[in-house]
Short mmCIF file of C-alpha atoms and ligand atoms in Angstrom, two decimals:
data_model
loop_
_atom_site.label_atom_id
_atom_site.label_comp_id
_atom_site.label_asym_id
_atom_site.label_seq_id
_atom_site.Cartn_x
_atom_site.Cartn_y
_atom_site.Cartn_z
CA MET A 1 2.57 -19.54 16.44
CA ARG A 2 0.55 -16.57 16.42
CA VAL A 3 1.31 -13.18 15.91
CA LEU A 4 -0.69 -9.68 16.98
CA GLY A 5 0.68 -7.02 14.12
CA ILE A 6 0.90 -3.35 14.51
CA GLU A 7 0.49 -1.12 11.68
CA THR A 8 0.67 2.91 12.41
CA SER A 9 3.21 3.85 9.31
CA CYS A 10 0.70 6.88 8.30
CA ASP A 11 -3.38 7.66 8.96
CA GLU A 12 -4.42 4.35 9.89
CA THR A 13 -4.14 2.52 12.79
CA GLY A 14 -4.73 -1.26 11.87
CA ILE A 15 -4.35 -4.32 14.28
CA ALA A 16 -4.62 -7.86 13.30
CA VAL A 17 -3.68 -11.72 15.10
CA TYR A 18 -2.45 -14.11 12.57
CA ASP A 19 -1.91 -17.64 12.90
CA ASP A 20 0.34 -19.77 11.02
CA THR A 21 -2.25 -22.47 10.88
CA GLN A 22 -5.36 -20.98 11.27
CA GLY A 23 -4.57 -17.53 9.37
CA LEU A 24 -6.11 -14.77 9.95
CA LEU A 25 -8.16 -14.47 13.45
CA SER A 26 -9.33 -10.61 13.47
CA HIS A 27 -8.15 -7.36 11.96
CA GLN A 28 -9.21 -3.92 13.02
CA LEU A 29 -9.35 -0.77 11.34
CA TYR A 30 -9.50 3.07 12.76
CA SER A 31 -8.92 5.53 9.74
CA GLN A 32 -7.77 9.48 10.34
CA VAL A 33 -8.94 10.20 7.08
CA LYS A 34 -11.96 12.31 8.53
CA LEU A 35 -9.05 14.06 11.25
CA HIS A 36 -7.09 15.15 8.35
CA ALA A 37 -9.63 15.88 5.88
CA ASP A 38 -9.98 19.61 6.87
CA TYR A 39 -6.34 20.08 6.16
CA GLY A 40 -6.37 18.03 2.71
CA GLY A 41 -3.75 16.18 3.78
CA VAL A 42 -2.31 13.94 6.45
CA VAL A 43 -1.20 16.71 9.37
CA PRO A 44 2.00 14.14 10.97
CA GLU A 45 1.25 15.79 14.65
CA LEU A 46 -2.42 15.16 13.99
CA ALA A 47 -1.64 11.75 12.89
CA SER A 48 0.45 10.11 16.14
CA ARG A 49 -1.60 11.86 18.92
CA ASP A 50 -4.65 10.08 17.38
CA HIS A 51 -2.15 6.69 16.97
CA VAL A 52 -1.51 7.24 20.76
CA ARG A 53 -5.51 7.53 21.37
CA LYS A 54 -6.61 4.55 19.06
CA ILE A 55 -3.91 1.62 19.28
CA VAL A 56 -4.53 0.57 23.07
CA PRO A 57 -8.11 0.07 22.73
CA LEU A 58 -8.28 -1.87 19.01
CA ILE A 59 -5.22 -3.93 20.46
CA LYS A 60 -7.93 -5.06 23.46
CA GLN A 61 -10.57 -5.39 20.48
CA ALA A 62 -8.54 -7.64 18.20
CA LEU A 63 -7.22 -10.16 20.82
CA LEU A 64 -10.73 -10.36 22.08
CA GLU A 65 -12.14 -11.11 18.54
CA ALA A 66 -9.05 -13.60 18.13
CA ASP A 67 -10.50 -15.33 21.13
CA SER A 68 -6.92 -14.68 22.68
CA THR A 69 -5.21 -13.65 25.74
CA GLN A 70 -1.40 -12.19 25.75
CA SER A 71 -0.61 -15.48 26.60
CA ASP A 72 -1.54 -16.79 23.30
CA ILE A 73 0.30 -14.41 21.79
CA ASP A 74 4.23 -15.75 20.38
CA GLY A 75 5.19 -12.49 19.11
CA ILE A 76 4.58 -9.37 18.35
CA ALA A 77 5.09 -7.20 14.79
CA PHE A 78 4.98 -3.79 14.55
CA THR A 79 5.81 -1.12 11.12
CA GLN A 80 9.21 0.26 11.53
CA GLY A 81 9.68 2.21 8.46
CA PRO A 82 8.81 3.89 6.20
CA GLY A 83 6.84 6.04 6.91
CA LEU A 84 5.92 9.25 9.27
CA VAL A 85 8.34 9.11 11.94
CA GLY A 86 6.09 10.08 14.69
CA ALA A 87 3.63 7.66 13.71
CA LEU A 88 6.03 4.98 13.15
CA LEU A 89 6.90 5.88 17.19
CA VAL A 90 4.02 5.00 18.35
CA GLY A 91 3.67 1.28 16.96
CA SER A 92 6.96 0.50 17.67
CA SER A 93 7.00 1.99 21.47
CA VAL A 94 3.73 -0.06 21.96
CA GLY A 95 4.88 -2.69 19.93
CA ARG A 96 8.23 -3.39 21.78
CA SER A 97 6.84 -2.27 25.37
CA LEU A 98 4.38 -5.35 24.51
CA ALA A 99 6.73 -7.76 23.83
CA TYR A 100 8.85 -7.02 26.76
CA ALA A 101 5.81 -7.22 29.18
CA TRP A 102 4.61 -10.17 27.69
CA GLY A 103 8.02 -11.82 27.67
CA CYS A 104 7.88 -12.54 23.57
CA PRO A 105 9.75 -11.74 20.62
CA ALA A 106 9.12 -8.31 18.32
CA VAL A 107 10.13 -7.94 15.07
CA GLY A 108 10.00 -4.48 12.61
CA VAL A 109 8.42 -4.71 9.38
CA HIS A 110 8.58 -2.99 6.44
CA HIS A 111 5.50 -1.34 5.32
CA MET A 112 6.38 -2.17 1.35
CA GLU A 113 6.87 -5.68 2.60
CA GLY A 114 3.75 -5.85 3.66
CA HIS A 115 1.75 -4.72 0.80
CA LEU A 116 3.85 -6.56 -1.34
CA LEU A 117 2.67 -9.65 0.63
CA ALA A 118 -0.57 -9.16 1.37
CA PRO A 119 -2.03 -11.21 -1.36
CA MET A 120 -0.68 -14.14 0.55
CA LEU A 121 -3.88 -13.36 3.18
CA GLU A 122 -6.09 -14.26 0.44
CA ASP A 123 -7.29 -17.93 -0.99
CA ASN A 124 -4.73 -18.50 -4.31
CA PRO A 125 -1.74 -17.07 -2.97
CA PRO A 126 1.11 -16.56 -5.60
CA GLU A 127 3.94 -18.71 -5.70
CA PHE A 128 7.65 -17.11 -5.96
CA PRO A 129 9.23 -15.72 -8.10
CA PHE A 130 6.86 -12.82 -9.21
CA VAL A 131 6.71 -9.45 -10.13
CA ALA A 132 5.10 -6.79 -7.45
CA LEU A 133 3.77 -3.76 -8.45
CA LEU A 134 3.89 -1.53 -5.47
CA VAL A 135 1.66 1.56 -5.91
CA SER A 136 0.77 3.32 -2.39
CA GLY A 137 0.72 6.60 -1.26
CA GLY A 138 4.02 7.30 -0.94
CA HIS A 139 5.65 4.37 -3.17
CA THR A 140 5.68 3.94 -6.73
CA MET A 141 7.77 0.26 -7.24
CA LEU A 142 8.28 -2.69 -9.89
CA VAL A 143 10.37 -5.26 -8.03
CA GLU A 144 11.47 -8.72 -8.50
CA VAL A 145 10.36 -11.21 -5.66
CA ASN A 146 12.58 -14.10 -5.83
CA GLY A 147 11.35 -15.16 -1.98
CA ILE A 148 10.47 -13.38 1.09
CA GLY A 149 13.48 -10.20 1.38
CA GLN A 150 14.93 -11.41 -1.69
CA TYR A 151 13.61 -8.26 -3.34
CA LEU A 152 15.29 -6.65 -6.61
CA VAL A 153 14.04 -3.02 -7.47
CA LEU A 154 13.62 -3.00 -11.36
CA GLY A 155 12.40 1.11 -11.31
CA GLU A 156 10.66 3.17 -9.04
CA SER A 157 9.05 6.56 -9.17
CA VAL A 158 11.71 9.69 -9.63
CA ASP A 159 8.97 11.70 -8.29
CA ASP A 160 5.77 11.54 -7.25
CA ALA A 161 4.27 8.29 -6.13
CA ALA A 162 0.99 7.42 -8.18
CA GLY A 163 -1.55 7.45 -5.16
CA GLU A 164 0.13 10.90 -4.77
CA ALA A 165 -0.77 12.17 -8.46
CA PHE A 166 -4.35 10.98 -7.46
CA ASP A 167 -4.50 12.44 -4.45
CA LYS A 168 -3.06 16.10 -6.10
CA THR A 169 -5.16 15.41 -9.36
CA ALA A 170 -8.45 14.86 -6.75
CA LYS A 171 -7.97 18.19 -4.94
CA LEU A 172 -7.67 20.04 -8.40
CA LEU A 173 -11.13 18.92 -9.04
CA GLY A 174 -12.37 19.49 -5.98
CA LEU A 175 -12.64 16.63 -4.16
CA ASP A 176 -11.71 16.17 -0.21
CA TYR A 177 -8.77 13.85 0.77
CA PRO A 178 -7.69 11.12 0.18
CA GLY A 179 -8.86 11.89 -3.51
CA GLY A 180 -7.75 8.65 -4.82
CA PRO A 181 -11.03 6.39 -4.25
CA LEU A 182 -13.16 9.33 -5.13
CA LEU A 183 -11.63 10.45 -8.36
CA ALA A 184 -11.85 6.69 -9.34
CA LYS A 185 -15.69 6.98 -8.46
CA LEU A 186 -15.84 10.60 -10.27
CA ALA A 187 -14.04 8.55 -13.34
CA GLU A 188 -16.82 6.25 -13.71
CA GLN A 189 -19.18 8.80 -14.99
CA GLY A 190 -16.76 10.10 -17.27
CA GLU A 191 -16.45 9.60 -20.79
CA SER A 192 -13.57 8.34 -22.91
CA GLY A 193 -11.63 9.43 -25.28
CA ILE A 194 -12.13 13.34 -24.28
CA TYR A 195 -8.85 14.59 -23.24
CA LYS A 196 -5.82 13.10 -24.16
CA PHE A 197 -2.98 12.65 -21.26
CA PRO A 198 -0.04 11.99 -21.47
CA ARG A 199 2.02 8.78 -20.52
CA PRO A 200 4.94 9.87 -18.97
CA MET A 201 8.16 7.76 -19.52
CA THR A 202 6.97 5.27 -22.16
CA ASP A 203 9.03 6.44 -24.88
CA ARG A 204 11.86 5.66 -23.65
CA PRO A 205 13.39 2.34 -22.31
CA GLY A 206 13.49 1.86 -18.68
CA LEU A 207 11.26 0.93 -15.81
CA ASP A 208 11.15 4.18 -13.74
CA PHE A 209 8.14 6.30 -13.69
CA SER A 210 7.50 9.84 -13.23
CA PHE A 211 3.69 11.49 -12.25
CA SER A 212 4.44 14.78 -11.42
CA GLY A 213 3.98 16.05 -15.33
CA LEU A 214 0.36 14.18 -15.01
CA LYS A 215 -0.91 16.22 -12.23
CA THR A 216 0.33 19.41 -14.17
CA PHE A 217 -1.52 18.54 -17.28
CA ALA A 218 -4.38 17.89 -15.32
CA ALA A 219 -3.99 21.34 -13.64
CA ASN A 220 -3.55 23.26 -17.22
CA THR A 221 -6.90 21.24 -18.45
CA ILE A 222 -8.75 22.00 -15.87
CA ARG A 223 -7.75 26.38 -15.95
CA ALA A 224 -8.27 25.85 -19.39
CA GLN A 225 -12.44 25.54 -19.65
CA GLU A 226 -15.81 25.95 -17.30
CA LEU A 227 -15.75 22.96 -14.82
CA THR A 228 -19.26 21.17 -15.18
CA PRO A 229 -19.65 17.84 -13.72
CA GLN A 230 -19.71 16.05 -16.59
CA THR A 231 -16.10 17.68 -17.61
CA LYS A 232 -14.60 17.08 -13.94
CA ALA A 233 -15.52 13.46 -14.61
CA ASN A 234 -14.13 13.56 -18.62
CA ILE A 235 -10.56 14.98 -16.72
CA ALA A 236 -10.77 12.30 -14.14
CA LEU A 237 -11.16 9.55 -16.15
CA ALA A 238 -8.31 10.55 -18.46
CA PHE A 239 -6.31 10.78 -15.78
CA GLN A 240 -6.80 7.61 -14.76
CA GLU A 241 -6.60 6.02 -17.41
CA ALA A 242 -3.40 7.96 -18.47
CA VAL A 243 -2.21 5.71 -14.81
CA VAL A 244 -3.54 2.75 -15.57
CA ASP A 245 -1.83 2.84 -19.00
CA THR A 246 1.70 3.92 -18.24
CA LEU A 247 1.71 1.50 -14.87
CA ALA A 248 0.43 -1.66 -17.67
CA ILE A 249 3.07 -0.32 -20.08
CA LYS A 250 5.93 -0.88 -17.38
CA CYS A 251 4.23 -4.17 -15.99
CA LYS A 252 4.73 -5.45 -19.53
CA ARG A 253 7.77 -4.64 -19.86
CA ALA A 254 9.00 -6.13 -16.10
CA MET A 255 7.49 -9.44 -17.08
CA GLN A 256 9.13 -9.79 -20.65
CA GLN A 257 12.50 -8.34 -18.94
CA THR A 258 12.13 -11.18 -15.97
CA GLY A 259 10.57 -13.57 -18.15
CA LEU A 260 7.78 -14.26 -14.90
CA LYS A 261 4.90 -15.04 -15.52
CA ARG A 262 3.11 -13.98 -11.80
CA LEU A 263 2.52 -10.24 -11.07
CA VAL A 264 1.33 -8.90 -8.14
CA ILE A 265 -0.12 -5.54 -7.45
CA ALA A 266 -0.74 -4.14 -4.15
CA GLY A 267 -0.81 -0.58 -2.08
CA GLY A 268 -3.63 1.49 -1.93
CA VAL A 269 -3.92 2.28 -5.48
CA SER A 270 -4.00 -1.46 -6.35
CA ALA A 271 -7.17 -1.27 -5.32
CA ASN A 272 -8.49 0.61 -8.08
CA ILE A 273 -10.93 -1.33 -10.26
CA GLN A 274 -9.81 -0.08 -14.25
CA LEU A 275 -6.25 -1.29 -12.97
CA GLN A 276 -6.94 -4.26 -11.64
CA GLN A 277 -8.99 -5.07 -14.62
CA LYS A 278 -6.37 -3.73 -17.35
CA LEU A 279 -3.45 -5.63 -15.80
CA ALA A 280 -5.64 -9.04 -15.41
CA ALA A 281 -6.44 -8.76 -19.31
CA MET A 282 -2.64 -8.08 -20.03
CA MET A 283 -1.56 -10.60 -18.25
CA ALA A 284 -4.00 -12.93 -19.60
CA LYS A 285 -2.65 -12.16 -22.94
CA MET A 286 0.55 -12.97 -21.70
CA GLY A 287 -0.63 -16.37 -20.88
CA GLY A 288 0.14 -15.12 -17.07
CA GLN A 289 -1.59 -14.13 -13.74
CA VAL A 290 -2.39 -11.21 -11.73
CA PHE A 291 -2.87 -11.50 -8.17
CA TYR A 292 -4.10 -8.35 -5.56
CA PRO A 293 -5.07 -8.93 -2.27
CA ARG A 294 -9.29 -8.00 -1.42
CA GLN A 295 -9.86 -4.31 -1.84
CA GLU A 296 -9.57 -3.69 2.42
CA PHE A 297 -5.87 -5.19 2.45
CA CYS A 298 -5.14 -2.86 -0.59
CA THR A 299 -4.88 0.13 1.26
CA ASP A 300 -3.13 -0.27 5.14
CA ASN A 301 -3.95 -2.70 7.24
CA GLY A 302 -2.64 -4.39 10.30
CA ALA A 303 -3.28 -7.91 8.54
CA MET A 304 -0.31 -7.95 6.59
CA ILE A 305 1.85 -6.50 9.17
CA ALA A 306 1.07 -9.52 11.06
CA TYR A 307 1.62 -12.05 7.76
CA ALA A 308 4.77 -10.74 7.01
CA GLY A 309 5.72 -10.39 10.78
CA LEU A 310 5.26 -14.07 11.31
CA GLN A 311 7.10 -15.39 8.72
CA ARG A 312 10.15 -13.57 9.73
CA LEU A 313 9.76 -14.36 13.53
CA LYS A 314 9.39 -18.29 12.15
CA ALA A 315 13.33 -17.92 10.91
CA GLY A 316 14.41 -16.48 14.04
CA GLN A 317 14.60 -12.78 13.22
CA THR A 318 13.83 -10.89 15.88
CA ILE A 319 14.63 -7.15 16.38
CA GLU A 320 16.33 -5.26 19.77
CA LEU A 321 13.97 -3.97 22.14
CA GLY A 322 16.10 -0.49 21.76
CA ALA A 323 16.00 -0.24 18.07
CA LYS A 324 14.70 2.76 16.25
CA ALA A 325 11.95 3.59 14.07
CA LYS A 326 13.17 3.79 9.88
CA PRO A 327 11.08 6.38 8.55
CA ARG A 328 13.58 5.49 5.45
CA TRP A 329 14.39 2.08 4.74
CA SER A 330 15.27 0.56 1.18
CA LEU A 331 13.30 -2.81 0.51
CA GLU A 332 16.38 -4.32 -0.73
CA GLU A 333 18.17 -3.68 3.01
CA LEU A 334 15.96 -6.64 4.30
CA PRO A 335 17.51 -9.59 4.83
CA ALA A 336 16.28 -12.94 3.11
CA VAL A 337 14.39 -15.66 4.73
CA SER A 338 15.16 -19.12 3.36
O1 KG4 B 1 -1.01 1.75 0.73
P1 KG4 B 1 -1.89 2.71 1.48
O2 KG4 B 1 -2.99 2.84 1.88
O3 KG4 B 1 -0.96 3.98 2.37
C1 KG4 B 1 -0.12 4.07 1.54
O4 KG4 B 1 0.74 3.25 2.42
O5 KG4 B 1 0.04 5.40 1.38
O6 KG4 B 1 -1.66 4.16 0.10
C2 KG4 B 1 -3.22 4.92 0.22
C3 KG4 B 1 -3.08 5.66 -1.38
C4 KG4 B 1 -3.63 7.13 -1.05
O7 KG4 B 1 -2.94 8.08 -2.44
C5 KG4 B 1 -5.32 6.75 -1.90
O8 KG4 B 1 -6.02 7.91 -2.67
C6 KG4 B 1 -5.09 5.65 -3.02
O9 KG4 B 1 -3.41 4.86 -2.29
N1 KG4 B 1 -6.03 5.08 -3.58
C7 KG4 B 1 -6.35 4.99 -4.76
C8 KG4 B 1 -7.51 4.22 -4.51
N2 KG4 B 1 -8.18 3.81 -3.01
C9 KG4 B 1 -7.14 4.11 -2.65
N3 KG4 B 1 -6.25 5.59 -5.67
C10 KG4 B 1 -6.88 5.09 -6.97
N4 KG4 B 1 -7.96 4.43 -6.72
C11 KG4 B 1 -8.40 4.01 -5.56
N5 KG4 B 1 -9.53 3.24 -5.58
ZN1 ZN B 2 0.58 1.83 2.63
#
């Protein structure tokens, strides 16, 4: 089975072709970062319009690179939610139209399931069951994963997502949007131990997160002194260490609570090297293992959507062509794939 995957939930148009036996045949990505940078964040209307402009040329390119034509495609997978509704509508309209025109089935994929399964695209994929830490611009969640579609949310953010906290703190430090990777780069020049940021919600039981206080703490720290390039780097590092530590403390708790030995990290913030290293060291100490996708598949992409969609199409799950986009959609509502 060969599937065309379409991702348009936010500010990246991602297209890929994934084949059941041959693996990933091609993937194309167009990032709208430059378009939104002047506004300091994603402008939903501009995002939708840019997806409309880019989606068809990228599909053509992905098919060409996969040495495939429409007759080789057995199904279409598109991101049905969660995300920006206008952006989702572009991928869902194009995906369902192609399925109708090509006479093949379509399936709507949950964006966070895409992230969660992204490590399956790598050479050493995790076996079920595992715990997944999903950290993106819109979500922060710990999930017990017993199989595809068998998800139990163990904890989530009560306010800002981890990526959102990175982006907002980066903005306070004068960095461009999206600031997460730029803040991480700046933190490399920072000296550890100059500032002590709190580790929110770690002193009480439970697996929920709260990151909005860290952004306020950063704002107050920034206001309290003259900002030199070195103080900026020191603040960036202190903030990043606080987020990484907090995520690690909660991951450790989740591993102990579930008794599982495999931890998957996925979503944009899983590209953070300090987070990857901290969790790898922690899991090694606990006699377990951490799994994460290659850098380019940590952030939004079409490959993870093609992969997740293929698993569901193979199980006979398809979508009605009149189905709606789902800007809000819980992972726990998904049907199991057995
Ligand atoms: O998963 P993703 O590409 O999009 C959403 O589904 O939201 O995640 C994007 C988020 C942004 O907040 C971005 O700043 C953050 O991931 N991010 C990072 C890094 N790379 C991307 N945050 C920290 N360190 C990074 N290296
Ligand atoms: Zn994402």
